[in-house]
XYZ file of N, CA and C in Angstrom:
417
model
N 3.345 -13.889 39.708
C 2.907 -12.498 39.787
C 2.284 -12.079 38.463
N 1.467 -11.367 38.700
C 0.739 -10.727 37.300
C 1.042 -9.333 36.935
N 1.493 -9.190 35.586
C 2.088 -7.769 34.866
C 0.965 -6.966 34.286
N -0.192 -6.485 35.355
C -0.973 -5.533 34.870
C -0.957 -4.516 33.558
N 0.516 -3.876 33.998
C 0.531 -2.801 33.031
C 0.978 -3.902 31.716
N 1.230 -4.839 31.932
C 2.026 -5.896 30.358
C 1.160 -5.819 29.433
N -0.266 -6.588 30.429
C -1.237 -6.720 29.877
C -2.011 -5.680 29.097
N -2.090 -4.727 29.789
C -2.794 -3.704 29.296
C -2.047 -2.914 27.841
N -0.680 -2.853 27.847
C -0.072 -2.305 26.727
C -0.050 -3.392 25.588
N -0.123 -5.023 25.688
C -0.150 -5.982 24.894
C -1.460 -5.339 24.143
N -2.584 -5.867 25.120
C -3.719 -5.433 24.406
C -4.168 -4.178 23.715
N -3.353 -2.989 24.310
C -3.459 -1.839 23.278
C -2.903 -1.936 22.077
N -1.599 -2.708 22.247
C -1.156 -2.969 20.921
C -2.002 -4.027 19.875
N -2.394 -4.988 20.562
C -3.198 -5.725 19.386
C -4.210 -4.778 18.830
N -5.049 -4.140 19.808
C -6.159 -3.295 19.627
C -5.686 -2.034 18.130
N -4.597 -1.615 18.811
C -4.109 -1.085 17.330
C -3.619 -1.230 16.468
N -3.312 -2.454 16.143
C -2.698 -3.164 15.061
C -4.215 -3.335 14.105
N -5.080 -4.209 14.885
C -6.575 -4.331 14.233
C -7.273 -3.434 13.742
N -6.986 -1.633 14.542
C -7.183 -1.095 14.145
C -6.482 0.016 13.151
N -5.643 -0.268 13.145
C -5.053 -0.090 11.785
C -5.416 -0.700 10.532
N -5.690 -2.140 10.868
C -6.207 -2.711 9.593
C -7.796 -2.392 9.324
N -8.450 -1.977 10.285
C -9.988 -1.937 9.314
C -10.024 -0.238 9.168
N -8.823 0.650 9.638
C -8.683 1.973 8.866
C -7.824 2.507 7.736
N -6.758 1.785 7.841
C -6.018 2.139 6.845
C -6.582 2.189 5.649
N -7.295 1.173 5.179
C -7.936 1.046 3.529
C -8.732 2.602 3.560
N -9.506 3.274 4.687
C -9.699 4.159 4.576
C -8.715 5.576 4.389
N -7.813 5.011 4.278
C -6.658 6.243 4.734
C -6.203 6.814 5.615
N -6.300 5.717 7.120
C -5.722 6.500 8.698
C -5.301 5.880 8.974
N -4.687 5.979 10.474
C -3.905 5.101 11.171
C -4.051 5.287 12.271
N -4.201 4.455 13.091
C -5.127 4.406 14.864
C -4.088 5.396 15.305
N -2.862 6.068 15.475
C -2.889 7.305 16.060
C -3.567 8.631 16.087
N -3.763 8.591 13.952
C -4.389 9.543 13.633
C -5.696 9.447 14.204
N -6.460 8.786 14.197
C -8.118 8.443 13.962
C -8.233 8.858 15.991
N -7.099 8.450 16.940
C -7.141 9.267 18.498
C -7.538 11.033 18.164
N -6.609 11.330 17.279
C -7.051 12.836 17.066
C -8.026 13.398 16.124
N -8.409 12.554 15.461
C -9.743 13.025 14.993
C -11.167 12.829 15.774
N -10.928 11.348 16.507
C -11.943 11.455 17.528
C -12.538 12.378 18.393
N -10.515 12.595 18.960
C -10.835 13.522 20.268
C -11.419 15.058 20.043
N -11.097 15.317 18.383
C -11.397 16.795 18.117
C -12.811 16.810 17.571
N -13.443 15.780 17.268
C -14.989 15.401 17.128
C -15.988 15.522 18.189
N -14.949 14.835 19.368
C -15.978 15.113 20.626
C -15.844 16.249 21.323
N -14.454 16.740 21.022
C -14.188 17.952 21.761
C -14.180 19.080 21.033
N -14.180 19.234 19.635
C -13.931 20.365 19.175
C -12.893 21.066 18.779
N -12.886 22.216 18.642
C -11.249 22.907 18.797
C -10.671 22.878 19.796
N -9.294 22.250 19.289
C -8.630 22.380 21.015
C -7.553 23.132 20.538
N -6.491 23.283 21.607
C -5.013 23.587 21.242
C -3.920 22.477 21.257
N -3.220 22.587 20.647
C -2.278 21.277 20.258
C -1.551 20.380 21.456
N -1.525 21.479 22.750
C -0.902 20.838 23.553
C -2.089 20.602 24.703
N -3.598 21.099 24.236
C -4.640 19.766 24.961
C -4.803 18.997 24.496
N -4.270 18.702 22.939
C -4.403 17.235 22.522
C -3.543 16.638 23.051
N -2.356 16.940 23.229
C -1.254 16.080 23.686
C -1.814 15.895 25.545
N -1.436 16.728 25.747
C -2.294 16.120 27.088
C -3.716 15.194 26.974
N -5.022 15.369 26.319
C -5.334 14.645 26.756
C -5.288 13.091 26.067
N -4.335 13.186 25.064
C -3.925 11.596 24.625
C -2.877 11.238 25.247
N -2.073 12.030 26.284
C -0.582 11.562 26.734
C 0.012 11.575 25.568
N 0.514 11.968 24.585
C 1.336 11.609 23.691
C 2.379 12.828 24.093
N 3.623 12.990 23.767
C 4.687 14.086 23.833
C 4.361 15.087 22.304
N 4.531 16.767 22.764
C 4.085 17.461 21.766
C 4.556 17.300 20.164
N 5.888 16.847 20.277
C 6.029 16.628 19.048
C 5.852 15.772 18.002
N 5.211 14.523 18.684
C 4.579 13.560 17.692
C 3.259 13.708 17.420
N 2.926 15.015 18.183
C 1.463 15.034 18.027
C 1.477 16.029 16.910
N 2.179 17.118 17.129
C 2.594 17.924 16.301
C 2.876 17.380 14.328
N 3.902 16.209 14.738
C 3.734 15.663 13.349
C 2.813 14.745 12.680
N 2.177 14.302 13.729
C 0.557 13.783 13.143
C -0.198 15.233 12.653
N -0.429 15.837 13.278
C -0.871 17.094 12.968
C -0.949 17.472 11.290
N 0.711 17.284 11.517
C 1.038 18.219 9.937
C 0.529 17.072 8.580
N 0.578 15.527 9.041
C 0.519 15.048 8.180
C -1.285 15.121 7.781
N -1.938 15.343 9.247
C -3.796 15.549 8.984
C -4.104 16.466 8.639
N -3.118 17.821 8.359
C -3.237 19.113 7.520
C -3.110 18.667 5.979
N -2.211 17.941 5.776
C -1.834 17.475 4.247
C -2.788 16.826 4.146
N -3.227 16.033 4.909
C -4.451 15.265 3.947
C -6.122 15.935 3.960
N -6.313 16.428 4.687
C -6.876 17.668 4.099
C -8.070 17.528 5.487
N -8.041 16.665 6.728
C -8.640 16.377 7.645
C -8.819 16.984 8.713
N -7.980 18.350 9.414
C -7.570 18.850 10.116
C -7.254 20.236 9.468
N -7.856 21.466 10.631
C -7.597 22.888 10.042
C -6.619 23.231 11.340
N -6.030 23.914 11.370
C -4.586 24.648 11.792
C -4.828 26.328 11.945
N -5.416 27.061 13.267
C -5.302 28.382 13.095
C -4.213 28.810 14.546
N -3.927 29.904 13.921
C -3.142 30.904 14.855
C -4.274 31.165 15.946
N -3.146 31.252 17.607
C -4.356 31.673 18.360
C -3.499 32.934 19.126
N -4.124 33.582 19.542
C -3.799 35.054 20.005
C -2.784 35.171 20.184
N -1.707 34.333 21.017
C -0.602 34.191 21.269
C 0.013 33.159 20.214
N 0.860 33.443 19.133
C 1.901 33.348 18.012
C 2.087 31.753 18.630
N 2.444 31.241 19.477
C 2.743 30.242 19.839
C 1.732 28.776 19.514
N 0.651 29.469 20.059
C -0.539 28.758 20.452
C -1.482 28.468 18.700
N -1.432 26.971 18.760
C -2.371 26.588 17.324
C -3.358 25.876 17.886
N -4.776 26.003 17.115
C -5.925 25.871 17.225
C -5.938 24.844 15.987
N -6.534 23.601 16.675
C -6.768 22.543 15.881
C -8.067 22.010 15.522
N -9.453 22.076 14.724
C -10.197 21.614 14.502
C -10.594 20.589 13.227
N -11.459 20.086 13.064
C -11.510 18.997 12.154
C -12.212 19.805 10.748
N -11.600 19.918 9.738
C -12.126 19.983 8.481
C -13.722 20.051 7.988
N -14.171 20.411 6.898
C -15.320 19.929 6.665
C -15.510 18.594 5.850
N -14.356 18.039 5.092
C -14.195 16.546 4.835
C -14.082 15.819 5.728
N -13.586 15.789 6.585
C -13.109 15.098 8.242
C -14.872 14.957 8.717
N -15.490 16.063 8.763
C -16.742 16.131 9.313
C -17.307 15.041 8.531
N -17.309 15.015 7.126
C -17.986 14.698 6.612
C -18.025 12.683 6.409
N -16.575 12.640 6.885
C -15.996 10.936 6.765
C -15.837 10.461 7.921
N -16.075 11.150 9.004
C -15.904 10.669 10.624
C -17.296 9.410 10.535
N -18.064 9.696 10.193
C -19.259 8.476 10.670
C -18.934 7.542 9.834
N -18.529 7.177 8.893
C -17.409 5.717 8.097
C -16.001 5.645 9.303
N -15.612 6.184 9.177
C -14.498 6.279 10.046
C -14.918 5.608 11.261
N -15.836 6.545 11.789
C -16.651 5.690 13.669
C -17.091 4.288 13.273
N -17.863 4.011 12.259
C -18.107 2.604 12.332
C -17.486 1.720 11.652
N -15.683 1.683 11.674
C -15.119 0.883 11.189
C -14.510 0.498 12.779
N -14.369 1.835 13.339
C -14.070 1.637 14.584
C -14.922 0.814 15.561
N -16.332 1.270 15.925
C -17.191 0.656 16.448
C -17.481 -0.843 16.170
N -17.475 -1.125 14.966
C -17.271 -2.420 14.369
C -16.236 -3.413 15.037
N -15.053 -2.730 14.942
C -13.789 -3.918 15.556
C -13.903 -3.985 17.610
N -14.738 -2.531 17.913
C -14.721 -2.560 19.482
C -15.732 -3.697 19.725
N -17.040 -3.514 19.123
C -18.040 -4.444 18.872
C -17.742 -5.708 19.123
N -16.399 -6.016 17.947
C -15.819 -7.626 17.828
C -15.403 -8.168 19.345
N -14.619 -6.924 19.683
C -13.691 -6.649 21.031
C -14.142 -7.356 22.405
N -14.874 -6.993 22.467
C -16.280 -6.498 23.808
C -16.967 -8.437 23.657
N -17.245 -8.969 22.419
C -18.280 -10.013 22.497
C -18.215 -11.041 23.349
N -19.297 -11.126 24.165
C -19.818 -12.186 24.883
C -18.956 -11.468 26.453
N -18.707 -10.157 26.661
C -18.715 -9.643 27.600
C -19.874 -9.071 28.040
N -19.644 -9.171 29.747
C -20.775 -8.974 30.001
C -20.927 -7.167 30.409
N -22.160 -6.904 30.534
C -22.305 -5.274 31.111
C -21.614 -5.256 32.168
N -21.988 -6.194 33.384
C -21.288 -5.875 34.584
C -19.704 -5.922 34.347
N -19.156 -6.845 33.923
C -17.601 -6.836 33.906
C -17.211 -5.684 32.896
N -17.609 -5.007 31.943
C -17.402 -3.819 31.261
C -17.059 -2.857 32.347
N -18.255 -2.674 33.032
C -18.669 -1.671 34.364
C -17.404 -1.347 35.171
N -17.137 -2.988 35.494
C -15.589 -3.206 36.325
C -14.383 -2.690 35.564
N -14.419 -3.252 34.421
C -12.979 -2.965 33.642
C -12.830 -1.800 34.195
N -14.242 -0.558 32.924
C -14.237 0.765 33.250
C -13.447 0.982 34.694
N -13.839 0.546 35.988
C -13.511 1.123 37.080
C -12.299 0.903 36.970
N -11.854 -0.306 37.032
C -10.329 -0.772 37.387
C -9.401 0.003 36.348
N -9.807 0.296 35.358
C -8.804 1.598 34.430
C -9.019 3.163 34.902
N -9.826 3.242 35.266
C -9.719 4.414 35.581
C -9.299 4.966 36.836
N -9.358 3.891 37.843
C -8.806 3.305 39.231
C -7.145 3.284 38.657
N -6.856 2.725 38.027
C -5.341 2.776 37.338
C -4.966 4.041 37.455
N -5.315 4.460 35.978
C -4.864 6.023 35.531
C -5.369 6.669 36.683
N -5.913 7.192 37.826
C -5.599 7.861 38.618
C -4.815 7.866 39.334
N -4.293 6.336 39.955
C -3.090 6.108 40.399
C -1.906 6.385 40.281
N -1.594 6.036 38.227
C -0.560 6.423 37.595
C -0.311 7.901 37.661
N -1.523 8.724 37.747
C -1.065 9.953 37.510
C -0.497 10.433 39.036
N -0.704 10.032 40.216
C -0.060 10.556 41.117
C 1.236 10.040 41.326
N 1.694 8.984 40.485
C 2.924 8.740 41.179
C 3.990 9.840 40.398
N 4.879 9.535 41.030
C 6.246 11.221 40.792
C 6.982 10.284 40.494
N 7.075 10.871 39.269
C 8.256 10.090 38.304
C 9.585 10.624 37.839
């Protein structure tokens, strides 16, 4: 029998181990560099659409958060409701995301070689064919 999900969490883990190593010298760490992405492509969000849309639980996102406030990558505002924080990316963050993207792009690059378009195409489907699945089951 074959362990789909094995596979898939093995390889996330190598994937972030590697990518840890061609970011760290920069100063991140493949959790952090999920939330700087996602707030690059998306913008300001609120803390608990980051957590939703990385799946992570609020409070580790929360303490990534505080540590991308300390380093000076991530801005932090109050939103109408006391509860609610507004997370956007810095103007240093702005300014180091394209080193940042192509340390990343670089190791996906490595990732991907001598794959073909069509089987990319497939993966794409068959993961996203997944995660829709996963999300309906009641857990």
């Amino acid at each position: 029998m074959q362990y789909y999900g094995h596979k898939v969490s093995q390889t996330a883990r190598v994937f972030s181990k590697k990518l840890n190593g061609v970011l760290s010298p920069k100063g991140l760490y493949s959790s952090q560099w999920g939330i700087l992405m996602c707030l690059h492509y998306r913008s300001t969000l609120t803390q608990v659409q980051i957590s939703n849309y990385l799946n992570v639980e609020a409070p580790t996102i929360t303490r990534t958060l505080t540590r991308l406030e300390e380093m000076g990558w991530v801005i932090r505002a109050e939103g109408e409701d006391k509860r609610e924080r507004y997370v956007s990316l810095s103007p240093q963050a702005v300014e180091k995301f394209p080193e940042w993207l192509d340390a990343a792009v670089h190791l996906e690059n490595a990732a991907l070689r001598d794959i073909s378009e069509e089987d990319l195409a497939t993966f794409n489907r068959v993961l996203k064919k997944m995660n829709d699945n996963l999300n309906n089951v009641q857990a």
